[in-house]
Tab-separated table of C-alpha atoms and ligand atoms in Angstrom:
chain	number	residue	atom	x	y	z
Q	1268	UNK	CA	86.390	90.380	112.586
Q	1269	UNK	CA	82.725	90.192	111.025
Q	1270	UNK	CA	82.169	88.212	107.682
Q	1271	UNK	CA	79.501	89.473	105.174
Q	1272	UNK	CA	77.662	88.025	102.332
Q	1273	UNK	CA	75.663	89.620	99.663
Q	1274	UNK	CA	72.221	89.491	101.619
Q	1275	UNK	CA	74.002	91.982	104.544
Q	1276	UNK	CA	74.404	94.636	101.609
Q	1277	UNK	CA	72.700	97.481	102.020
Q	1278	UNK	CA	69.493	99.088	100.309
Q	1279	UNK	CA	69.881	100.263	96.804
Q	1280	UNK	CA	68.528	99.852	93.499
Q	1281	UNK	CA	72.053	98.812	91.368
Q	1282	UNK	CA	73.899	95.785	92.316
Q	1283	UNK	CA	77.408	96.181	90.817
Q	1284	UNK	CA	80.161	93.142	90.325
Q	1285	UNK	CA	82.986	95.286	91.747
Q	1286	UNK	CA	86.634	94.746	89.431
Q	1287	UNK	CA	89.000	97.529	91.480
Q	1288	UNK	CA	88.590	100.083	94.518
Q	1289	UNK	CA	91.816	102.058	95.180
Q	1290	UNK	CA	93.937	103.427	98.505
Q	1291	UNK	CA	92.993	107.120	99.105
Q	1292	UNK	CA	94.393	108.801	101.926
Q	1293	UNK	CA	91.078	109.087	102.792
Q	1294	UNK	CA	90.986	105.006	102.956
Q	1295	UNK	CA	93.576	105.511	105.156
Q	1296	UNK	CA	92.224	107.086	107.510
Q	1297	UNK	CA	89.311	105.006	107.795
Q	1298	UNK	CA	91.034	101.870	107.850
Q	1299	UNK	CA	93.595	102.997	110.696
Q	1300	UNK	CA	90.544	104.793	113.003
Q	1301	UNK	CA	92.825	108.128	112.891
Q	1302	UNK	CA	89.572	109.793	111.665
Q	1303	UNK	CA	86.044	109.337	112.294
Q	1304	UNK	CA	85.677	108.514	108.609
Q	1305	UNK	CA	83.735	105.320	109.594
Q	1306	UNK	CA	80.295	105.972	111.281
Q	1307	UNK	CA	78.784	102.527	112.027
Q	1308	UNK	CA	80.391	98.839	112.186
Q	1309	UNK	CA	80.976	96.788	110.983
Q	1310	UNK	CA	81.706	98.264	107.504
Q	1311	UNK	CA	83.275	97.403	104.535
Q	1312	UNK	CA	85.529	100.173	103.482
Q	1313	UNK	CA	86.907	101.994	100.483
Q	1314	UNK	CA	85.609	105.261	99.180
Q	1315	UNK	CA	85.467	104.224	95.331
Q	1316	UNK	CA	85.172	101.340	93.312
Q	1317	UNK	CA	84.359	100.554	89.856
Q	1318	UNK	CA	82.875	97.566	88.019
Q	1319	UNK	CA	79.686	96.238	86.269
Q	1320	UNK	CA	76.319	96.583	86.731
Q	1321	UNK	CA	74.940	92.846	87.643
Q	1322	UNK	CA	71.544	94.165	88.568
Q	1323	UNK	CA	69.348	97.629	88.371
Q	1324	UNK	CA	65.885	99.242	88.819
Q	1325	UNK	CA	67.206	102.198	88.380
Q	1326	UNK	CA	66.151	104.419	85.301
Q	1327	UNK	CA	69.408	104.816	82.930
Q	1328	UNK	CA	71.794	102.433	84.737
Q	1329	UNK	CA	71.397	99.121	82.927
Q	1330	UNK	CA	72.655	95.661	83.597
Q	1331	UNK	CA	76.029	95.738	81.871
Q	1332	UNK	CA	77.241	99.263	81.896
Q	1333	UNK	CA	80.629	99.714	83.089
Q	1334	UNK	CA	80.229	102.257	86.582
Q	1335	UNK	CA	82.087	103.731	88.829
Q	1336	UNK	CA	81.445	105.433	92.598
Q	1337	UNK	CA	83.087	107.794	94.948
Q	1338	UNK	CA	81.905	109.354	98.282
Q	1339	UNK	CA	78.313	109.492	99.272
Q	1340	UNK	CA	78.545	107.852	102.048
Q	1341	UNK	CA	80.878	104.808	100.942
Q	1342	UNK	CA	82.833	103.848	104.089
Q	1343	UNK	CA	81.036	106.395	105.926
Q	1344	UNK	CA	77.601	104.940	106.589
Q	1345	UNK	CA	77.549	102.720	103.724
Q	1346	UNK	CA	79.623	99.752	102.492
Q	1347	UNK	CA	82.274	100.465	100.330
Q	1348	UNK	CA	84.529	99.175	97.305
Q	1349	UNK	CA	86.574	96.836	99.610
Q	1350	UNK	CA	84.358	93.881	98.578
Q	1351	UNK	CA	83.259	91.872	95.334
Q	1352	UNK	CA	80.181	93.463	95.196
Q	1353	UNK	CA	78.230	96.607	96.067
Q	1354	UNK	CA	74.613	97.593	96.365
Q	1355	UNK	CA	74.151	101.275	96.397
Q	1356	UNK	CA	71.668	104.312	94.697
Q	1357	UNK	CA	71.554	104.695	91.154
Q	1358	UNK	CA	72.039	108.365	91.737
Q	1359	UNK	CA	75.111	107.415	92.895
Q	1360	UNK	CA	76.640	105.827	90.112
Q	1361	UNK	CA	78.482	107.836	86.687
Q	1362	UNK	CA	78.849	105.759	83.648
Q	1363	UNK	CA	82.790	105.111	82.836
Q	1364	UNK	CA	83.672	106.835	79.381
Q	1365	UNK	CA	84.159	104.447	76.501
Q	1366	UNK	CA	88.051	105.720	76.411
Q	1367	UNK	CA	88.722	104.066	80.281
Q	1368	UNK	CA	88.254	100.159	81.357
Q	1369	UNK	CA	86.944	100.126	85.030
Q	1370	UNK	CA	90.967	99.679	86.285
Q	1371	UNK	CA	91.557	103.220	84.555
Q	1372	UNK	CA	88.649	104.789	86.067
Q	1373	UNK	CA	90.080	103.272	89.658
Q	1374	UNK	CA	93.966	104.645	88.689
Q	1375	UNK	CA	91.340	107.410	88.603
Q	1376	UNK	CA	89.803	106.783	91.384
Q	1377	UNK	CA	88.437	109.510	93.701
Q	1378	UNK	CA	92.155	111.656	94.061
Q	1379	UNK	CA	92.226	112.112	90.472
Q	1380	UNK	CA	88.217	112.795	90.086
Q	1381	UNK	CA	89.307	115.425	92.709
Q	1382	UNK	CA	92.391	116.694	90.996
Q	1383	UNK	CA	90.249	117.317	87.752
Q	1384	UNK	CA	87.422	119.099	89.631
Q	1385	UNK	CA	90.327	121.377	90.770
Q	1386	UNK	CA	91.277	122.163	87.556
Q	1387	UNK	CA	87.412	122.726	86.447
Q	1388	UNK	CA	87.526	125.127	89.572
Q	1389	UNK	CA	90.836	127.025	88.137
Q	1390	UNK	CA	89.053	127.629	85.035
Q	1391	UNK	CA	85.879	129.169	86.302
Q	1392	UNK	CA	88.003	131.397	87.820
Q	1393	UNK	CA	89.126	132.337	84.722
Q	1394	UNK	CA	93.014	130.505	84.817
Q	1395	UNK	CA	93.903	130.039	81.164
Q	1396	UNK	CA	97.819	128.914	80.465
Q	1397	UNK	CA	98.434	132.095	78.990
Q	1398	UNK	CA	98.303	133.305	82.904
Q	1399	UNK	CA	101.445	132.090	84.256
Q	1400	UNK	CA	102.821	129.139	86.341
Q	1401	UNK	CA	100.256	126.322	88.327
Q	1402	UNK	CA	102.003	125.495	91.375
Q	1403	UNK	CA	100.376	121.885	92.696
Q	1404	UNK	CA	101.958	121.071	96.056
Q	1405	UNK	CA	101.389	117.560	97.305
Q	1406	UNK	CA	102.876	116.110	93.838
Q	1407	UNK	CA	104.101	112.908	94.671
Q	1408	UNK	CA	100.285	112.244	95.846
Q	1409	UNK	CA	97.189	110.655	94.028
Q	1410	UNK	CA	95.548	113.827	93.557
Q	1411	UNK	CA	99.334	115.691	93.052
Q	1412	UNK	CA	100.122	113.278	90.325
Q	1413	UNK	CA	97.075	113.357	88.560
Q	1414	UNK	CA	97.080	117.282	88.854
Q	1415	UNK	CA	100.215	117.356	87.181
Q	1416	UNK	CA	99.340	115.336	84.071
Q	1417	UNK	CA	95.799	117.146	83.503
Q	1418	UNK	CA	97.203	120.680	83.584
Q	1419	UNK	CA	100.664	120.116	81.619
Q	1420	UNK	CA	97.991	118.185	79.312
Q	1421	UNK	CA	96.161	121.279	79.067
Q	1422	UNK	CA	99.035	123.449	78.118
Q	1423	UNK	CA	100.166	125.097	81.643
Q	1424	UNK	CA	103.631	125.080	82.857
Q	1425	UNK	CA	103.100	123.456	85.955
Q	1426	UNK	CA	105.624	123.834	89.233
Q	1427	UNK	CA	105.104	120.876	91.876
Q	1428	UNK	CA	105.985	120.958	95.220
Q	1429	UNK	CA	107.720	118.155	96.968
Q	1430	UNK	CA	109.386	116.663	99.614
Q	1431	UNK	CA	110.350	114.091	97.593
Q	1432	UNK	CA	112.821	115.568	95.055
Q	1433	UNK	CA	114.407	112.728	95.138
Q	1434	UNK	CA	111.129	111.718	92.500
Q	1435	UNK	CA	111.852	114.726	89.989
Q	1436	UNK	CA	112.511	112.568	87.309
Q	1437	UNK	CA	108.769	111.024	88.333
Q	1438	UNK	CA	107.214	114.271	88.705
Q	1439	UNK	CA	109.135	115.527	85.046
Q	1440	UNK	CA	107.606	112.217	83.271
Q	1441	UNK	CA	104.392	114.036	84.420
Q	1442	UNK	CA	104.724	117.029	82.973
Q	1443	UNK	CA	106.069	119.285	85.497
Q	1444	UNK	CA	108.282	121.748	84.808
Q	1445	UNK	CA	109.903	122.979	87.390
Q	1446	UNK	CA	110.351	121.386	90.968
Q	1447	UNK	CA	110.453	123.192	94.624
Q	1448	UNK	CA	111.144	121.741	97.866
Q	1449	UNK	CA	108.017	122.218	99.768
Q	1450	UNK	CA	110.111	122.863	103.058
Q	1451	UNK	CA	109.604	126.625	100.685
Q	1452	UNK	CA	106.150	126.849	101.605
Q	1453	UNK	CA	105.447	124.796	104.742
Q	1454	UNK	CA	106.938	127.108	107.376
Q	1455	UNK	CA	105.377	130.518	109.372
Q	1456	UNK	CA	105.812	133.216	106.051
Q	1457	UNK	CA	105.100	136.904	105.209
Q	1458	UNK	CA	101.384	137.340	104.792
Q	1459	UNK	CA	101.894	138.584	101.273
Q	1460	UNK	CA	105.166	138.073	98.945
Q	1461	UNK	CA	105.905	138.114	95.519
Q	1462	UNK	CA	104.114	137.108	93.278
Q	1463	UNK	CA	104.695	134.005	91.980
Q	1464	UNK	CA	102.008	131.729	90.237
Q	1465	UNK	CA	98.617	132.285	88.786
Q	1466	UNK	CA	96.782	129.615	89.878
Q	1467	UNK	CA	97.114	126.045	92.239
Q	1468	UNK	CA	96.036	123.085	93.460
Q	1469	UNK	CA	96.451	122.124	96.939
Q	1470	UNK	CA	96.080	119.251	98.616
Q	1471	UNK	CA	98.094	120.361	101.517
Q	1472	UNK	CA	96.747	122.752	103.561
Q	1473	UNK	CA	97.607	124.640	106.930
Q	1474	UNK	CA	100.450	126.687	106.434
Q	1475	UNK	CA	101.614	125.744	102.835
Q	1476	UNK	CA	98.176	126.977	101.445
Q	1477	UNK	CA	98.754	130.273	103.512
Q	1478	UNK	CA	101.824	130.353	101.698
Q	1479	UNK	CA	100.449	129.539	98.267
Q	1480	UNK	CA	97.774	131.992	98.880
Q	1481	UNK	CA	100.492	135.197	99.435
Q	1482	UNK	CA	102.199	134.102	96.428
Q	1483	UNK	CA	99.687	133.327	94.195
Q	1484	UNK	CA	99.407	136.709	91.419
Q	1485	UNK	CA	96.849	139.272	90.716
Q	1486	UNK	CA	93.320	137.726	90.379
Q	1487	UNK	CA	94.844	134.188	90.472
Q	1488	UNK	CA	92.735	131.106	91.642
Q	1489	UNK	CA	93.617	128.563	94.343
Q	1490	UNK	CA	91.920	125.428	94.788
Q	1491	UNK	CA	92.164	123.991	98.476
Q	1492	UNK	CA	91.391	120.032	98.468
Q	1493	UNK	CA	93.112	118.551	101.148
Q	1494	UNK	CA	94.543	118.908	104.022
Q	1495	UNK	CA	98.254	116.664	104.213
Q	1496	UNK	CA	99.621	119.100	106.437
Q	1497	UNK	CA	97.287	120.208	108.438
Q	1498	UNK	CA	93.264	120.884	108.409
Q	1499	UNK	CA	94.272	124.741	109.849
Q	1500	UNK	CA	94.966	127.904	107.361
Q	1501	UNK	CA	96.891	130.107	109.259
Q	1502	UNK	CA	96.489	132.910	106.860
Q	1503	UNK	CA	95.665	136.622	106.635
Q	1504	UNK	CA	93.161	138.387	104.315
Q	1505	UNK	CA	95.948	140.209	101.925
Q	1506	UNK	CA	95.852	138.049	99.352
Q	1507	UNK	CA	92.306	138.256	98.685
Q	1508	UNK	CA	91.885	142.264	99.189
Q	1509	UNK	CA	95.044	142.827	97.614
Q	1510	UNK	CA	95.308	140.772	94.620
Q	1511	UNK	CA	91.847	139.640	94.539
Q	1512	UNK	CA	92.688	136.012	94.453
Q	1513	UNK	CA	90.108	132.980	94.706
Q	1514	UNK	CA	90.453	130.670	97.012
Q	1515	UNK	CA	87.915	127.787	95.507
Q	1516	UNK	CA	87.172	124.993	97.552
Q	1517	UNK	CA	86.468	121.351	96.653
Q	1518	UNK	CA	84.363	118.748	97.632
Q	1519	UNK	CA	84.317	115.605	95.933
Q	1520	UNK	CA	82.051	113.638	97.887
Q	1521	UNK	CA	78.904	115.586	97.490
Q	1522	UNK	CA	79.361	117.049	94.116
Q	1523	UNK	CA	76.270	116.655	92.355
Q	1524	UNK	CA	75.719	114.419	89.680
Q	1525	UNK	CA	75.875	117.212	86.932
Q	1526	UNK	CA	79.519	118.324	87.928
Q	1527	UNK	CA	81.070	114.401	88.403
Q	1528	UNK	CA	79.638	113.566	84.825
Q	1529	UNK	CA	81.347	116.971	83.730
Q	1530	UNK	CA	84.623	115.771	85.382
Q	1531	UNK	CA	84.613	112.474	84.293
Q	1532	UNK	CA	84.145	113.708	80.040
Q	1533	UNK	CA	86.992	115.856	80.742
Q	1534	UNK	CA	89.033	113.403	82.455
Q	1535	UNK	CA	88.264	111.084	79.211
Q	1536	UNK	CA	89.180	114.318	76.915
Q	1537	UNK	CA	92.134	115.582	78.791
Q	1538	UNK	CA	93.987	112.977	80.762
Q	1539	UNK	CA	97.209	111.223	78.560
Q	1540	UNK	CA	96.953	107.370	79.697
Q	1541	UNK	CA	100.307	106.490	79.477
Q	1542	UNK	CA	100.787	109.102	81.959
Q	1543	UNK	CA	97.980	107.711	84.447
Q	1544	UNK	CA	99.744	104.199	83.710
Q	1545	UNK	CA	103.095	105.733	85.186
Q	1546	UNK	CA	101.390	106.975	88.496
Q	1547	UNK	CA	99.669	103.530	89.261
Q	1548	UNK	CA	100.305	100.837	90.634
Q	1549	UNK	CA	97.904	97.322	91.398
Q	1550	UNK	CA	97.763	95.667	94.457
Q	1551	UNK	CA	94.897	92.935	96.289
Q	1552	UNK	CA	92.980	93.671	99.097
Q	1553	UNK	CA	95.322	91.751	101.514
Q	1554	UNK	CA	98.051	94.211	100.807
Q	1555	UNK	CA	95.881	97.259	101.441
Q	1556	UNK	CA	97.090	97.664	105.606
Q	1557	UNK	CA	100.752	97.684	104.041
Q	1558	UNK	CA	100.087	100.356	101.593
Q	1559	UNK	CA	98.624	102.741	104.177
Q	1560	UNK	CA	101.329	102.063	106.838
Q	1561	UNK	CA	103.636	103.660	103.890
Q	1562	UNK	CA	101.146	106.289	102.734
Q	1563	UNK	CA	101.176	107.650	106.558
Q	1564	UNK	CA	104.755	107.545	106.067
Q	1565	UNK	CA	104.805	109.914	103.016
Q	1566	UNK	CA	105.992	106.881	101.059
Q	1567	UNK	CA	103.261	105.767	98.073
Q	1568	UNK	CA	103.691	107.545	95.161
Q	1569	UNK	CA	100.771	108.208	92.769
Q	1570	UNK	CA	97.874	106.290	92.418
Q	1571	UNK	CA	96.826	102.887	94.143
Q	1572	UNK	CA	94.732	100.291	92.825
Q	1573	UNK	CA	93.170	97.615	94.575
Q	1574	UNK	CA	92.095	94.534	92.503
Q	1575	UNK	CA	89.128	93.276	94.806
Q	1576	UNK	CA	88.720	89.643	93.157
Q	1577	UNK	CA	93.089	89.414	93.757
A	918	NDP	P1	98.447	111.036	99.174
A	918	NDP	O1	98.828	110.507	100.504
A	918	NDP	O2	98.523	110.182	97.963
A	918	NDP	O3	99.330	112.355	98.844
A	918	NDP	C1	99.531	113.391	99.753
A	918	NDP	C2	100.864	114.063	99.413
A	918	NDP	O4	100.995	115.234	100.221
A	918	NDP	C3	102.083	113.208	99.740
A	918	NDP	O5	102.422	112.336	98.704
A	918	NDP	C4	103.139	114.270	99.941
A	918	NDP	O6	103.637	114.666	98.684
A	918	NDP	C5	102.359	115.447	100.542
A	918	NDP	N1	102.464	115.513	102.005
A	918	NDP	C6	102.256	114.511	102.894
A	918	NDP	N2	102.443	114.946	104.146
A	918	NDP	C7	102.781	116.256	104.060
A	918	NDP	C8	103.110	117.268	105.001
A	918	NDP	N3	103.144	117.010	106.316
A	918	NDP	N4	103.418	118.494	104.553
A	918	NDP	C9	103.393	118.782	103.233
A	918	NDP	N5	103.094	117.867	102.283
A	918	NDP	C10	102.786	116.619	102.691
A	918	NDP	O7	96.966	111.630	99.331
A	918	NDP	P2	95.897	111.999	98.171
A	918	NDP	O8	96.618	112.611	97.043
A	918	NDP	O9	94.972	110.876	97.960
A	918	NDP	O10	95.074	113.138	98.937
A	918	NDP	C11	95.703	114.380	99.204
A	918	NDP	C12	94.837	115.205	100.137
A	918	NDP	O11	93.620	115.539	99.466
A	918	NDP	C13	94.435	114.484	101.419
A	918	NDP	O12	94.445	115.403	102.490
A	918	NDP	C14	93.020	114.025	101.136
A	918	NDP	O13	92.266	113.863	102.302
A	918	NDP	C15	92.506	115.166	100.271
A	918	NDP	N6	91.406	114.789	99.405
A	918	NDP	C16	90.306	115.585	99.427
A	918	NDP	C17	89.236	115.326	98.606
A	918	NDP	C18	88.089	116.272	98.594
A	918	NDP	O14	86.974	115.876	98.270
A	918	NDP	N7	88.312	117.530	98.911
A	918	NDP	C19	89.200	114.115	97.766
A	918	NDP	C20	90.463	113.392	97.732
A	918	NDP	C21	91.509	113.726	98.554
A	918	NDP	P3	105.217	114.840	98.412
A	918	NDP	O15	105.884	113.588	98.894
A	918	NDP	O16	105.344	115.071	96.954
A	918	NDP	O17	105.637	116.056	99.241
């Protein structure tokens, strides 16, 4: 174990008292080594964190203002939200909308920042509620979850897939409408079957999005964001010369600044709090190993907050 103090920070221009960082899976598999998430040691981890700027040269980012941060290279090659304060780029850095405190914008946090950007995604492709179903597979997840309550929000009727329908009345609180056992979609299938849903978001992967894709309807829209399954996509071209269905792809950590100020006013505009308050849950930085031992084990539901100064 190394300890750090403020002087090992990195370079930047913003200094940032950091209030809460959260438990992605991607935290997960930092913090256990199962992925090469972490490029240089030591490191403090956590992909996000939000707080309040302490110090800035940066143009627009003033002492004050309520921020928040997600991917770059946080817990990559740069320290991350697992510590009382950060020093990273301006650039970096989105201003929290008046309607969230900085614990909102971590219930938030990078899944749901990535569950809205997959809704943003449906709509370009031209998914309107009028369309049909939105299947979101992975529902008991962080990004699941928040999928859930944006797009029933929005007006869609919104299937989720589980294995965890044990948590319908969870997933129903959300807005879902309709639940599936994902065991429906996460074995070998037909390269194309009947059509189902118009749109989804996946955070699965492997052979449940191969499955989603040969279900999904004439000119529907996927968007593919994870990879719980499996990182492969054991699929076949009908569904995309066939039904002409998009398959969109998201990437939160390199969105540019443009698109996560975009997500962030719609998160502000369409996400119900009381339903982000029913997917989260607030823990302190000693009880962060715990919480991924149980996310490996398919066990955390929803969103999990990490109150740094706990
Ligand atoms: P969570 O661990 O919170 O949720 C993942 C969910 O997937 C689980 O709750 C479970 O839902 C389902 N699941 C788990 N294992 C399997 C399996 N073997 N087969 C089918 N379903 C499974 O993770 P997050 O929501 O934080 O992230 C979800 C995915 O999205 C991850 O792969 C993550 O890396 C990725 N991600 C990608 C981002 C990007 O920039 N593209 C950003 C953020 C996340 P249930 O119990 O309901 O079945």
């Amino acid at each position: 174990m190394v300890s750090l103090s403020e002087q090992d920070l990195m370079p930047g221009d913003v200094v940032v008292d950091v209030d809460y960082s959260t438990v992605n899976y991607k935290d997960a598999l930092a913090i256990t080594g199962r992925a090469d998430v972490i490029r240089q040691f030591p490191l403090i981890p956590g992909i996000d964190f939000a707080g309040t700027v302490e110090a800035s040269t940066y143009p627009g980012i003033a002492v004050g203002d309520r921020v928040v941060a997600n991917g770059w290279g946080l817990s990559q090659t740069h320290h991350g939200g697992y510590a009382q304060k950060a020093r990273v780029k301006g650039e970096w850095l989105v201003k929290i909308p008046d309607a969230f405190s900085t614990k909102d914008a971590m219930a938030i946090g990078t899944a749901g920042y990535t569950a809205m950007l997959s809704v943003l995604a449906l709509e370009h492709g031209g998914l309107t509620p009028q369309r049909g179903d939105v299947l979101v597979t992975g529902a008991n997840g962080g990004v699941g979850s928040i999928a859930i309550a944006i797009l029933s929000g929005l007006g869609y009727r919104v299937v989720a897939s589980t294995g965890r329908l044990e948590e319908s009345d969870y997933l129903r609180s959300l807005g879902a409408a309709d639940i599936i056992d994902r065991r429906t979609l996460s074995e070998p299938g037909a390269p194309i079957g009947s059509e189902r849903w118009a749109g989804a978001v996946d955070s699965v992967g492997s052979l449940t999005l191969a499955n989603v894709l040969a279900k999904t309807r004439y000119r529907g829209v996927v968007a593919a964001c994870g990879l719980a399954q499996g990182m492969d996509l054991p699929a076949s071209v009908l569904p995309f010369i066939l039904r002409n269905v998009t398959l969109a792809g998201i990437d939160s950590v390199n969105a540019p600044q443009e698109v996560r100020i975009q997500a962030w006013s719609r998160l502000a505009r369409d996400l119900d709090l009381s339903k982000l308050a029913r997917t989260t849950q607030v823990v302190g930085l000693a009880e962060v190993p715990a919480i991924v031992g149980r996310m490996f084990e398919g066990r955390i539901q929803g969103r999990t907050v990490v109150d740094v100064n706990a």
